[in-house]
Amino acid sequence: MKRHIAFEALHNFRDLGGYQAADGRTVRWGRLFRSDSLGKLRGEDRDRFVALGIRTVIDLRYPFEVERSGRVPHHQGLAYHNLSIEHRPYDQAGLAPDVEPARFLADKYTEVAHDGAKEIRQALEIIAEDTGPLVFHCHSGKDRTGLLAMLVLALAGVHEDDIVADFALTEMATERLVADWHASYPDLTLSWPAYGRAPAEIMRLFMADLITRYGSVHGYAAEQLGVDDDLVAALRGQLLHP
């Protein structure tokens, strides 16, 4: 299967299947997806989405973003959860040009990992309990989505190198994400040249920060999120091939 799934208006919709876990099992294809905003689904794009059989959507955006840009179109049998994991809004496009992306965003992810502990835990529980295809997303499918993807894959036992490489795949969508921003805000100036970028170093730094503080990503999940062995086992049972 292809990791990238083509849509007209979505630029960063990806299947998280195929990654190998430490125990030799692999993440199931067609089971867990990540995306940019599903509020953009219209017409044939909506038909493509429905054909994937996705039954659950976790929207990681702020409620004001959902109101401004729309949510995934409703269809029968689709469960929708809005879990805003970020609690301190900021204007990424308006950052000063000299803000270095790797250190700045790694610090932002660490902030979100602690501020949004309750919502992140809820997202993990939904993924662990849901037996059908599921997608989680934010606005660009990079930062908040990347954080949750890292955590799910790490708890599933996927190697750090694969997690970092998955994060960096957003670079393939950067040009179109930037174009979307200009189309949405024609009267504003995009001042941060790193907008929409996803250099691997961001995720490397973020994971290293968690490891330094908690000993491992699992240590962070246990201490900050209350993730126990049962939840990890449930995640692995849902996501990995036996």
GROMACS .gro file of C-alpha atoms in nm, residues 17 64 84 158 196 240:
model
    6
   17GLY     CA    1   0.095   0.112   0.861
   64PHE     CA    2  -1.209   2.801   1.757
   84SER     CA    3  -0.749   2.009   2.176
  158VAL     CA    4   0.843   0.126   1.662
  196GLY     CA    5   0.512   2.408   0.715
  240LEU     CA    6  -0.003  -0.459   1.531
   0.00000   0.00000   0.00000
